Tab-separated table of C-alpha atoms and ligand atoms in Angstrom:
chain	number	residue	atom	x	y	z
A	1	UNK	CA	87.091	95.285	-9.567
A	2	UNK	CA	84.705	94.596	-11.921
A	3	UNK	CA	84.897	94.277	-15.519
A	4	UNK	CA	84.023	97.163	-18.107
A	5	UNK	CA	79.736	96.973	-16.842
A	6	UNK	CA	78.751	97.575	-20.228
A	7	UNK	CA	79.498	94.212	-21.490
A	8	UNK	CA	77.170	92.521	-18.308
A	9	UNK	CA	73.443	92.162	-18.739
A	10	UNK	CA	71.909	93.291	-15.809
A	11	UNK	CA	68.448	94.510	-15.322
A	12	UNK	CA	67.796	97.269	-13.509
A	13	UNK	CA	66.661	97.217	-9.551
A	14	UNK	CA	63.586	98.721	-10.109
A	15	UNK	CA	62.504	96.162	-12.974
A	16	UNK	CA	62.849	93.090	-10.022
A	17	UNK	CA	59.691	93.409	-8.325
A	18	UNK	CA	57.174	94.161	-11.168
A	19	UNK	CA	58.765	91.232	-13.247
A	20	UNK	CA	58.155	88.885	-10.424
A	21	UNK	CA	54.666	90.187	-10.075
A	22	UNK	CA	54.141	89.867	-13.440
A	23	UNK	CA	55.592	86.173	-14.037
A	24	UNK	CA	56.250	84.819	-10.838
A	25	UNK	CA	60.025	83.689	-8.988
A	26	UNK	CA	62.116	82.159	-9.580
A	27	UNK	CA	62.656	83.276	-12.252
A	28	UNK	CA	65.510	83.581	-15.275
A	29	UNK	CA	65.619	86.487	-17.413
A	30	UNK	CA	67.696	86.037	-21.102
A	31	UNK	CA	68.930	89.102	-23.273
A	32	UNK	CA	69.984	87.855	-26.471
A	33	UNK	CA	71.195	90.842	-27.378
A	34	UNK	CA	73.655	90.344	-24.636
A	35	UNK	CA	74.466	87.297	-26.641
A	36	UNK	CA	74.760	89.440	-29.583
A	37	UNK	CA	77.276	91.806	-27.862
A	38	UNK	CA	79.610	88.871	-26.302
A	39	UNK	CA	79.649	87.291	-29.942
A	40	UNK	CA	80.646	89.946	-31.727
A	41	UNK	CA	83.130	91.624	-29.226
A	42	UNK	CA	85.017	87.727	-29.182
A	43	UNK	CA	84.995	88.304	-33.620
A	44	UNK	CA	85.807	92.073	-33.190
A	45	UNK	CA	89.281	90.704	-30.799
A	46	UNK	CA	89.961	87.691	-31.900
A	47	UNK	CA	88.641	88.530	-36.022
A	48	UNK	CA	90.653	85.376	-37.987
A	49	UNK	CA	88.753	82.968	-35.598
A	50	UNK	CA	85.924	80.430	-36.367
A	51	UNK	CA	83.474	80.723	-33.513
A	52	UNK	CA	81.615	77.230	-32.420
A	53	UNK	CA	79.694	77.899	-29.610
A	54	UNK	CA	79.586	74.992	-27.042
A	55	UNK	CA	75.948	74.570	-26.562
A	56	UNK	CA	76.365	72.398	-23.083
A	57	UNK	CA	76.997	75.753	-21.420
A	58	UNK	CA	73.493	76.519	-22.188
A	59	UNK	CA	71.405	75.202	-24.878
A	60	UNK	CA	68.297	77.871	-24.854
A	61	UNK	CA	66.697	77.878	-28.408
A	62	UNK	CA	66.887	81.637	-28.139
A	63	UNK	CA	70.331	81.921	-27.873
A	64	UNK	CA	71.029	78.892	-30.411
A	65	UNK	CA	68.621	80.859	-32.916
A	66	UNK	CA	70.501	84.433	-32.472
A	67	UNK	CA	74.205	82.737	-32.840
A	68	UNK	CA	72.885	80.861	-35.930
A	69	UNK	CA	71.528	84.380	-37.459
A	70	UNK	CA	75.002	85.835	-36.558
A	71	UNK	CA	76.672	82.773	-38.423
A	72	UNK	CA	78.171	80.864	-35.530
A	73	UNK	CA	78.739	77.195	-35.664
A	74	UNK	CA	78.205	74.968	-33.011
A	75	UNK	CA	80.371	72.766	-30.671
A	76	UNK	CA	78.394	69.250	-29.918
A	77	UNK	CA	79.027	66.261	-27.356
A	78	UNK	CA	76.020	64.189	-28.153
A	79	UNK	CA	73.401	62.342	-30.163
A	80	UNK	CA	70.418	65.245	-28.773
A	81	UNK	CA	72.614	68.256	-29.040
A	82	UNK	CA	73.432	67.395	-32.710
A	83	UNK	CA	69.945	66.618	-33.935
A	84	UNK	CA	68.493	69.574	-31.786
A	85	UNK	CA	71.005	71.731	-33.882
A	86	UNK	CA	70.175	69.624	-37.066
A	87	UNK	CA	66.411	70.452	-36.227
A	88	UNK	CA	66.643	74.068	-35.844
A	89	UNK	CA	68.458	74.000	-39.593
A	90	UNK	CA	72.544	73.932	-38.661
A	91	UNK	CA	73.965	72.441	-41.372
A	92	UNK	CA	76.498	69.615	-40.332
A	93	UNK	CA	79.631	71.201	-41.312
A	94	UNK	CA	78.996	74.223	-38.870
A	95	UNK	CA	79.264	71.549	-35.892
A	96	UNK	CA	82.264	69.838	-34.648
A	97	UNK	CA	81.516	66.513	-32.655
A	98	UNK	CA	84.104	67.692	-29.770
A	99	UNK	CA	83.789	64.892	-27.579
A	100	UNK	CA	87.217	62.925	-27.500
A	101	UNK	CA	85.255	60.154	-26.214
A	102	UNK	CA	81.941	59.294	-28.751
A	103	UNK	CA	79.091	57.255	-28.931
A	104	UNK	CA	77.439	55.037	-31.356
A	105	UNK	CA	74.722	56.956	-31.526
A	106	UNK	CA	76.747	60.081	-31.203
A	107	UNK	CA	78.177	58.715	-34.879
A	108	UNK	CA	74.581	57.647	-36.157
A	109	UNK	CA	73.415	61.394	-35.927
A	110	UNK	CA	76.305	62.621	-37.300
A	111	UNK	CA	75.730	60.701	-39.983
A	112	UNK	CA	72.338	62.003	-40.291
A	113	UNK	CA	73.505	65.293	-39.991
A	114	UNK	CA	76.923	65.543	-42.170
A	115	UNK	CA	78.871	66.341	-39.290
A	116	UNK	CA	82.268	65.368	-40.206
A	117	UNK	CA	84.432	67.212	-37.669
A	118	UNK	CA	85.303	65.474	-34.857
A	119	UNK	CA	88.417	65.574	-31.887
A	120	UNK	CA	89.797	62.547	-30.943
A	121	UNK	CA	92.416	61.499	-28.385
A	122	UNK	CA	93.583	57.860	-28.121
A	123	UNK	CA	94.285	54.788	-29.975
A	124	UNK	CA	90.832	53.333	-29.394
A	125	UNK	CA	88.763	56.099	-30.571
A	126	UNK	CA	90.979	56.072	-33.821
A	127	UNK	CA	89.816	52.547	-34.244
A	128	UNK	CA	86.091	53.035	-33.177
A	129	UNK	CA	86.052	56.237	-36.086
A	130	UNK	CA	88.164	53.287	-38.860
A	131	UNK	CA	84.841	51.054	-37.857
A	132	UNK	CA	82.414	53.339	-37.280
A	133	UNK	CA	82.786	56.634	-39.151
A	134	UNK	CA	85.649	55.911	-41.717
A	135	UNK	CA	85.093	59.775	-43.414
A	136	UNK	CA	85.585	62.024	-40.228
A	137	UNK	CA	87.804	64.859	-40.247
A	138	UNK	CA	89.815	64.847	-37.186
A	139	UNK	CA	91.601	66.947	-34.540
A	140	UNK	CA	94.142	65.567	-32.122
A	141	UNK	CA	92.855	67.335	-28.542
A	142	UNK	CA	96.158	68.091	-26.610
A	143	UNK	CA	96.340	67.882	-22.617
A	144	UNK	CA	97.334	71.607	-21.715
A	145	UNK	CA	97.816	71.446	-17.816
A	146	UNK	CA	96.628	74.605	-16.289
A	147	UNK	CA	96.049	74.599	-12.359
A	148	UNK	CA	94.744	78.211	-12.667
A	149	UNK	CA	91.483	77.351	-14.557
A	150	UNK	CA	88.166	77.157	-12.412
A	151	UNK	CA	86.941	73.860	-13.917
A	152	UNK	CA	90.125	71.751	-15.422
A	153	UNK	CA	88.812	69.570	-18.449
A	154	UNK	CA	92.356	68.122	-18.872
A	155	UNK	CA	92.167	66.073	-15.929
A	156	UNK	CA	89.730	64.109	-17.886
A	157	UNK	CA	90.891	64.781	-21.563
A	158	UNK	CA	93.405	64.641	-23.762
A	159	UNK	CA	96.584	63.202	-25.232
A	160	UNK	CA	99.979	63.966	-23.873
A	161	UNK	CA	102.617	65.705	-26.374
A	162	UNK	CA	104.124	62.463	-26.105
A	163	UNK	CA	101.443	60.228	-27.771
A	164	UNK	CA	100.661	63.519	-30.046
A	165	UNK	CA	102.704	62.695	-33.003
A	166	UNK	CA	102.245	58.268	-32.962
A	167	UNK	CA	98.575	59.253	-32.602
A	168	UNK	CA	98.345	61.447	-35.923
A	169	UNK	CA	100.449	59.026	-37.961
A	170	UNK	CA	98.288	56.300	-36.514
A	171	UNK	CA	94.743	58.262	-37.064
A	172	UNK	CA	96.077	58.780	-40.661
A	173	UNK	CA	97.227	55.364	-41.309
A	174	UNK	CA	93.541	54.029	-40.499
A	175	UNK	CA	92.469	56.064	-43.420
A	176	UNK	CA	91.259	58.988	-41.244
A	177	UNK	CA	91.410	62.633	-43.025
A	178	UNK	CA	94.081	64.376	-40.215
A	179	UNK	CA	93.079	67.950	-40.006
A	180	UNK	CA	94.441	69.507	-37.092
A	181	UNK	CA	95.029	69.874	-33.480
A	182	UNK	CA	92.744	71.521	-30.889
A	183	UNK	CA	93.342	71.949	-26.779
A	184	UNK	CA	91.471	73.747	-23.451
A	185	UNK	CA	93.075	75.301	-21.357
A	186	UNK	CA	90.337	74.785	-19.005
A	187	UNK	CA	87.193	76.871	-18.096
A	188	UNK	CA	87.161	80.714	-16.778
A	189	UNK	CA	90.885	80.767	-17.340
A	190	UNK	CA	90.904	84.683	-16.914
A	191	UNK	CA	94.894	85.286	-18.409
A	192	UNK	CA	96.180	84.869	-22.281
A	193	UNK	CA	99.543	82.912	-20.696
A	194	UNK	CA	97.642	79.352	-20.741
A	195	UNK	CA	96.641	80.324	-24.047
A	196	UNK	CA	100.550	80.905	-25.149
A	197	UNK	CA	101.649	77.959	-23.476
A	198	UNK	CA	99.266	75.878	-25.828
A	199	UNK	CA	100.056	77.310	-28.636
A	200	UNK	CA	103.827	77.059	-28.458
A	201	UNK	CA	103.543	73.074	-27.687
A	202	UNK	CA	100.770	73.183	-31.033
A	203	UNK	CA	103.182	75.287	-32.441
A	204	UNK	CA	106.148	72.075	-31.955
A	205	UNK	CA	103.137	69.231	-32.868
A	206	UNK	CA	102.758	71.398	-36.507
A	207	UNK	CA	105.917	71.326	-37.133
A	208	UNK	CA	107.028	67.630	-36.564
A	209	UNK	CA	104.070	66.556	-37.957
A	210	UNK	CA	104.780	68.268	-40.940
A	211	UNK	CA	108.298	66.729	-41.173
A	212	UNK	CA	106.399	63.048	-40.733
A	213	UNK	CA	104.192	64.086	-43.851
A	214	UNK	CA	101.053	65.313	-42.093
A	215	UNK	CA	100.295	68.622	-43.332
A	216	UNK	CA	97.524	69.968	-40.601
A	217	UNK	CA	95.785	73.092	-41.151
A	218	UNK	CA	93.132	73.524	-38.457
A	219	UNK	CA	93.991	74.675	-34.827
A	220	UNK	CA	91.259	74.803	-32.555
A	221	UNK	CA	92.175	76.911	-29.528
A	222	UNK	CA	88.738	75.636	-27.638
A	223	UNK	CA	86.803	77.225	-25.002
A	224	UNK	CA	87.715	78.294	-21.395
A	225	UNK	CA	87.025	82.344	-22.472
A	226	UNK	CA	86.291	83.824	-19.177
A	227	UNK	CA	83.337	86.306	-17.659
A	228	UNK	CA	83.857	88.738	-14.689
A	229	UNK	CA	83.186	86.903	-11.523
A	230	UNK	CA	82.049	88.172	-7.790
A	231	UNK	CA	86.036	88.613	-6.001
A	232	UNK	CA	87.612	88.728	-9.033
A	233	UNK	CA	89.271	91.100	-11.494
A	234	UNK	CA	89.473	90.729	-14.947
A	235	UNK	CA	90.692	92.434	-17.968
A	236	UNK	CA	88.702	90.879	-21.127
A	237	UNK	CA	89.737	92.852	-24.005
A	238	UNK	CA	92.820	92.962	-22.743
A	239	UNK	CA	93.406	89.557	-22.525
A	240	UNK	CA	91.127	88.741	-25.994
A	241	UNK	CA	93.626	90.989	-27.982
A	242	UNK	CA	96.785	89.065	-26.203
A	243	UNK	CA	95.574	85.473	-27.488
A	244	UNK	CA	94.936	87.145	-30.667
A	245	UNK	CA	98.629	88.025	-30.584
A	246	UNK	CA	99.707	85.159	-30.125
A	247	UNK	CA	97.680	83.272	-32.446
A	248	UNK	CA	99.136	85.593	-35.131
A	249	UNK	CA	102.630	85.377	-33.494
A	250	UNK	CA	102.594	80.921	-33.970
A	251	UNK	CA	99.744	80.220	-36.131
A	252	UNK	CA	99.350	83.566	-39.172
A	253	UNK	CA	98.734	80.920	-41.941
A	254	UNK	CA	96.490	78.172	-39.917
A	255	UNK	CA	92.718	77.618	-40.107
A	256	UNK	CA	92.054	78.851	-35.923
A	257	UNK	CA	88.772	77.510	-34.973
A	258	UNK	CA	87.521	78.847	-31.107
A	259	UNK	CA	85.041	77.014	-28.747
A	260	UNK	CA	83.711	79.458	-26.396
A	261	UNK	CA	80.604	78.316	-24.071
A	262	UNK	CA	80.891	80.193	-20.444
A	263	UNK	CA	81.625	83.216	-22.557
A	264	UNK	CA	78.715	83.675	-24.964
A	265	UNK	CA	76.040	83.336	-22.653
A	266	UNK	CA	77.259	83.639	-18.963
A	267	UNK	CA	76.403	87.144	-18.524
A	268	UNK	CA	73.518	86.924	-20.409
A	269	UNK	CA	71.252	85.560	-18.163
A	270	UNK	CA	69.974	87.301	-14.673
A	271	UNK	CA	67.892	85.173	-11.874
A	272	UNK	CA	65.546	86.405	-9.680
A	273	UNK	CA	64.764	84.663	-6.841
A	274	UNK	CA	63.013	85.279	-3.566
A	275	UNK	CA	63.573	84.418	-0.012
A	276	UNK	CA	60.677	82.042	1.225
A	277	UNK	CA	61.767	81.532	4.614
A	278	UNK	CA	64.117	83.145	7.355
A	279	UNK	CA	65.635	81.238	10.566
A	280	UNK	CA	68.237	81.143	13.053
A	281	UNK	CA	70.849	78.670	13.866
A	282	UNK	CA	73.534	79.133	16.503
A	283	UNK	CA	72.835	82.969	16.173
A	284	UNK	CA	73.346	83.163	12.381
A	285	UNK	CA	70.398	83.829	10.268
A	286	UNK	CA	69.813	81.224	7.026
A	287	UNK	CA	67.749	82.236	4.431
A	288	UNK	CA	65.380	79.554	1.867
A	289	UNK	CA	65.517	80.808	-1.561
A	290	UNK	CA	63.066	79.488	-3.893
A	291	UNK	CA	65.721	78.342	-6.252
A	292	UNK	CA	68.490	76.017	-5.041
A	293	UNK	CA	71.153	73.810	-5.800
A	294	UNK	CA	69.038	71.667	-8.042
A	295	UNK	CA	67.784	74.357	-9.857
A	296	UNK	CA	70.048	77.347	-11.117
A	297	UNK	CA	72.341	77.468	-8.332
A	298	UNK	CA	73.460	73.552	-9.624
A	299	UNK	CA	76.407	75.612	-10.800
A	300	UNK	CA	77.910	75.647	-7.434
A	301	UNK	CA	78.356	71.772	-7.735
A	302	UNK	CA	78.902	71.315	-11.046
A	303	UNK	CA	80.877	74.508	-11.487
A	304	UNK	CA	82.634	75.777	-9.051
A	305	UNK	CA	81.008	78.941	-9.307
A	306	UNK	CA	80.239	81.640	-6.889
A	307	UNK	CA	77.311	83.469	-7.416
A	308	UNK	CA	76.946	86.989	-6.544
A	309	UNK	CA	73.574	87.725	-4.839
A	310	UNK	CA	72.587	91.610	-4.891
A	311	UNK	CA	69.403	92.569	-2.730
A	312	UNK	CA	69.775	96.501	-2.992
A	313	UNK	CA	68.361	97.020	0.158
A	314	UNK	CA	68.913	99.780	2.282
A	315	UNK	CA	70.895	99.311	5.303
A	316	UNK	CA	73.907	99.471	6.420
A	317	UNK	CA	73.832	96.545	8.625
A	318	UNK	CA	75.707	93.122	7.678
A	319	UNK	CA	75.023	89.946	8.991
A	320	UNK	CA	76.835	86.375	7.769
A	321	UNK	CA	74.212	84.154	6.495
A	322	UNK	CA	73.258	80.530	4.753
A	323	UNK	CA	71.840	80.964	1.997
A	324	UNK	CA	69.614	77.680	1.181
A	325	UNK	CA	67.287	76.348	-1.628
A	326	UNK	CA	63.572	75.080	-1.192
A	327	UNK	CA	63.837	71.397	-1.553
A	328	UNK	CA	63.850	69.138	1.368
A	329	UNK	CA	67.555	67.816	0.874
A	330	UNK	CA	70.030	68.692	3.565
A	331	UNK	CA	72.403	68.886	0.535
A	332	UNK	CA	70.516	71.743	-0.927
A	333	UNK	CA	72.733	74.850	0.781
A	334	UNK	CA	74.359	77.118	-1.926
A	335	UNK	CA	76.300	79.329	0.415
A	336	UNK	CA	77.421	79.223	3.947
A	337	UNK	CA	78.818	82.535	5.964
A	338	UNK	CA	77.390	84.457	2.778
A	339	UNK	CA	78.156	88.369	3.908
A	340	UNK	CA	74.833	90.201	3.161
A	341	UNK	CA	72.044	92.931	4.745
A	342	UNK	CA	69.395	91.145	6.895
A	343	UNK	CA	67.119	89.899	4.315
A	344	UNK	CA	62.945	89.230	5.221
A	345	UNK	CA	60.561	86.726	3.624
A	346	UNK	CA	59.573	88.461	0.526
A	347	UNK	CA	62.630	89.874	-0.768
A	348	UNK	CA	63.762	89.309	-4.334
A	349	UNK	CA	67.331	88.998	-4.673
A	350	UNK	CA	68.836	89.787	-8.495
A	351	UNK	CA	71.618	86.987	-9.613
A	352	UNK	CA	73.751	88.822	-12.298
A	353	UNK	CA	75.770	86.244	-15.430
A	354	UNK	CA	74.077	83.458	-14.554
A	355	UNK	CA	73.650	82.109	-18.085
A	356	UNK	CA	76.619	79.305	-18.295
A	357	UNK	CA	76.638	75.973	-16.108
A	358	UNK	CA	73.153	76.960	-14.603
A	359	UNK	CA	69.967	76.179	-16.233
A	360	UNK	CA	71.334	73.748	-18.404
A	361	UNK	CA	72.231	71.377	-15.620
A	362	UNK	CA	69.003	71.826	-13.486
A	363	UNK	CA	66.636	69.321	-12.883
A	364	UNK	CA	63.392	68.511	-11.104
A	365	UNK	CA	64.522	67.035	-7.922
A	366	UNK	CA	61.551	67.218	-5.202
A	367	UNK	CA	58.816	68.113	-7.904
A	368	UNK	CA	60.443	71.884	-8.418
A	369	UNK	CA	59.921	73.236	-11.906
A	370	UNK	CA	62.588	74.329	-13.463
A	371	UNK	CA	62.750	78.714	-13.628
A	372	UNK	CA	60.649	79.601	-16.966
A	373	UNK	CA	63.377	81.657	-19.074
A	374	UNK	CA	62.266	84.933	-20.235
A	375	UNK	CA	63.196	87.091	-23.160
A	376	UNK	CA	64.439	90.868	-21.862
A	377	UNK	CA	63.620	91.901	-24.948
A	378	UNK	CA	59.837	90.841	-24.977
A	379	UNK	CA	58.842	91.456	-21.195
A	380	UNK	CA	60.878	94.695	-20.508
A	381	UNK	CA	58.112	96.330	-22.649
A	382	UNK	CA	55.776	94.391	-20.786
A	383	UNK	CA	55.942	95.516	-17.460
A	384	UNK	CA	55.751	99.238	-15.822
A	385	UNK	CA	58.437	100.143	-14.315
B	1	PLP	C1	82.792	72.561	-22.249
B	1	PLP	C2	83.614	72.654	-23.466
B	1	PLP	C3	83.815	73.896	-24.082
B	1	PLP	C4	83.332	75.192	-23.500
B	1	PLP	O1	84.095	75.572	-22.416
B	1	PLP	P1	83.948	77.031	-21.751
B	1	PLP	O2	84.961	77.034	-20.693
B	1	PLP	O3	82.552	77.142	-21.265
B	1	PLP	O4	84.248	78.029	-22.805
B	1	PLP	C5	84.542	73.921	-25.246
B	1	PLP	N1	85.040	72.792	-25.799
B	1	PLP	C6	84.853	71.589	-25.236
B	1	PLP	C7	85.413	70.395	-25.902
B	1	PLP	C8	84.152	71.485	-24.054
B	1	PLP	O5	83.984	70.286	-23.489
């Protein structure tokens, strides 16, 4: 079911308990040369392609630091994530501003910055860029439906192929350099057909825009790149090497730009967490985790996702179990009729690709830290295993 293991960071059973000996639970473990390994397999499938990671997915200065060595650019929504890019040395023209919808002080740092590249996708942000940032370089961002994705960003985004050509004539009228189109088909969209449905409506845009005397020559084909989830199968390089057909097939002479976030650093990250307290309720046992839904597990909320939870004990007993966090909010329940071994007050449980949508929407609800991040690579020669 699972996806070829050797692309999944996962640390090893018998590292758990001396790591959370060592440096306490919860606790989130990062390799970045897992990050390494999903860069470079996404260049080695998809090799044409300009890689800007989006950093909302999870903005660790480790993992910024590794994709700037490997010569990534970046994919920004705000004023902080542009100047914490701009602080760590990113030059402005490896970001693109890809929020459709900016900010005034979105625009101030980009003017700090030199970021240029931006996405736009209505009338009104054509004339807040003509007042407020008359030298960006803009990309049309299509609506793509796609029901199949796990978290659909064109419910929110996005111009229909409709407005698409009236809003490139108009964007270049205001005196706004027209450089391209770019779409999502959505996040965790785990099949290349999305992909080729985009790309043959881009495909139509480039063309008729052409023929109304806008010559574009950037295609961004955005994020939505998909990791192996718990229930789920999924062929990766499989599906990589189909986009990358089609890209060739509709786009062999355009500028392709990709904006991959889930992707880069999903499996990247590992939690462990322990269980702090055991009950019953109506003769089913619940479990309190010392992370919850304000912590890592804010992923289930925000995210859709469902995270798989892997205790490696030793029975063959199974018992259907909620699975809840520490705070005192009745809200804070991650997973309800969770199939599982009877777990005890003590266990560690190991959460595998928990890198994307986690840590970077936590917070501090109730007074809860936040789990310190660890490097693999500095503490796995720290501890005896
Ligand atoms: C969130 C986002 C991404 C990243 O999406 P993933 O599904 O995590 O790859 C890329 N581009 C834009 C504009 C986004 O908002």
């Amino acid at each position: 079911m699972r996806m070829e293991v050797k692309h999944i960071f996962q640390i090893s059973q018998r590292a758990m308990k001396p790591l959370v000996q060592k440096y306490g639970s919860p606790l989130l473990i990062l390799s970045t040369e897992g990050i390494r390994r999903n860069y470079l397999l996404l260049k080695q499938y998809l090799p044409r392609v300009r890689v800007f990671y989006a950093i909302k997915a999870n903005p660790d200065l480790r993992i910024l630091q590794t994709l700037q060595e490997l010569g990534s650019s970046f994919d920004v929504a705000s004023a902080g994530e542009i100047e914490l890019l701009h602080s760590l040395g990113v030059p402005g023209e490896k970001m693109i501003y890809a929020n459709p919808v900016k900010t005034k002080a979105g625009l101030v740092a980009c003017g700090n910055c030199q970021v240029t590249k931006m996405t736009f996708d209505s009338a009104s942000e054509i004339a807040k860029l003509q007042e407020l940032y008359p030298q960006a370089q803009v990309l049309l961002r299509l609506r793509i439906q796609n029901t199949q994705a796990l978290v659909d960003l064109n419910k929110k985004f996005g111009a229909s192929r409709e407005q698409a050509l009236e809003l490139l004539q108009q964007a270049q009228a205001a005196g706004l350099q027209v450089v391209g189109l770019s779409f999502h088909v959505g996040s965790q969209t785990i099949s290349a057909a999305p992909y080729k449905v985009a790309l043959e409506i881009a495909k139509e845009i480039f063309t008729q825009a052409e023929a109304l005397g806008i010559k574009l020559r950037v295609l961004d084909i955005g994020g939505g790149f998909p990791i192996a989830a718990r229930n789920t199968s999924l062929e990766l390089e499989k599906m990589l090497s189909q986009v990358n057909t089609y890209v060739e097939q509709f786009f062999p002479d355009t500028e392709i730009w990709c904006e991959p976030g889930r992707y880069i650093c999903g499996t990247a990250v590992n939690l462990l967490t322990s269980v702090i307290g055991v009950t019953a309720r109506d003769g089913q046992p619940w479990y309190f985790l010392d992370e919850g839904l304000y912590g890592t597990f804010s992923g289930v909320i925000f995210d859709n996702w469902d995270f798989e939870l892997l205790s490696f004990k030793n029975s063959t007993a199974r018992v259907k179990a909620t699975f809840a966090g520490p705070s005192c909010d009745s809200l804070d329940i991650m997973f309800r009729q969770r199939e599982t071994v009877p777990l005890e007050r003590g266990d560690v449980l190991l959460v595998p690709s928990c890198g994307a949508y986690t840590s970077a929407s936590a917070t501090n609800f109730n007074g809860f830290s936040k789990a310190p991040v660890l490097l693999w690579e500095e503490v796995s020669s720290q501890i005896e295993i």
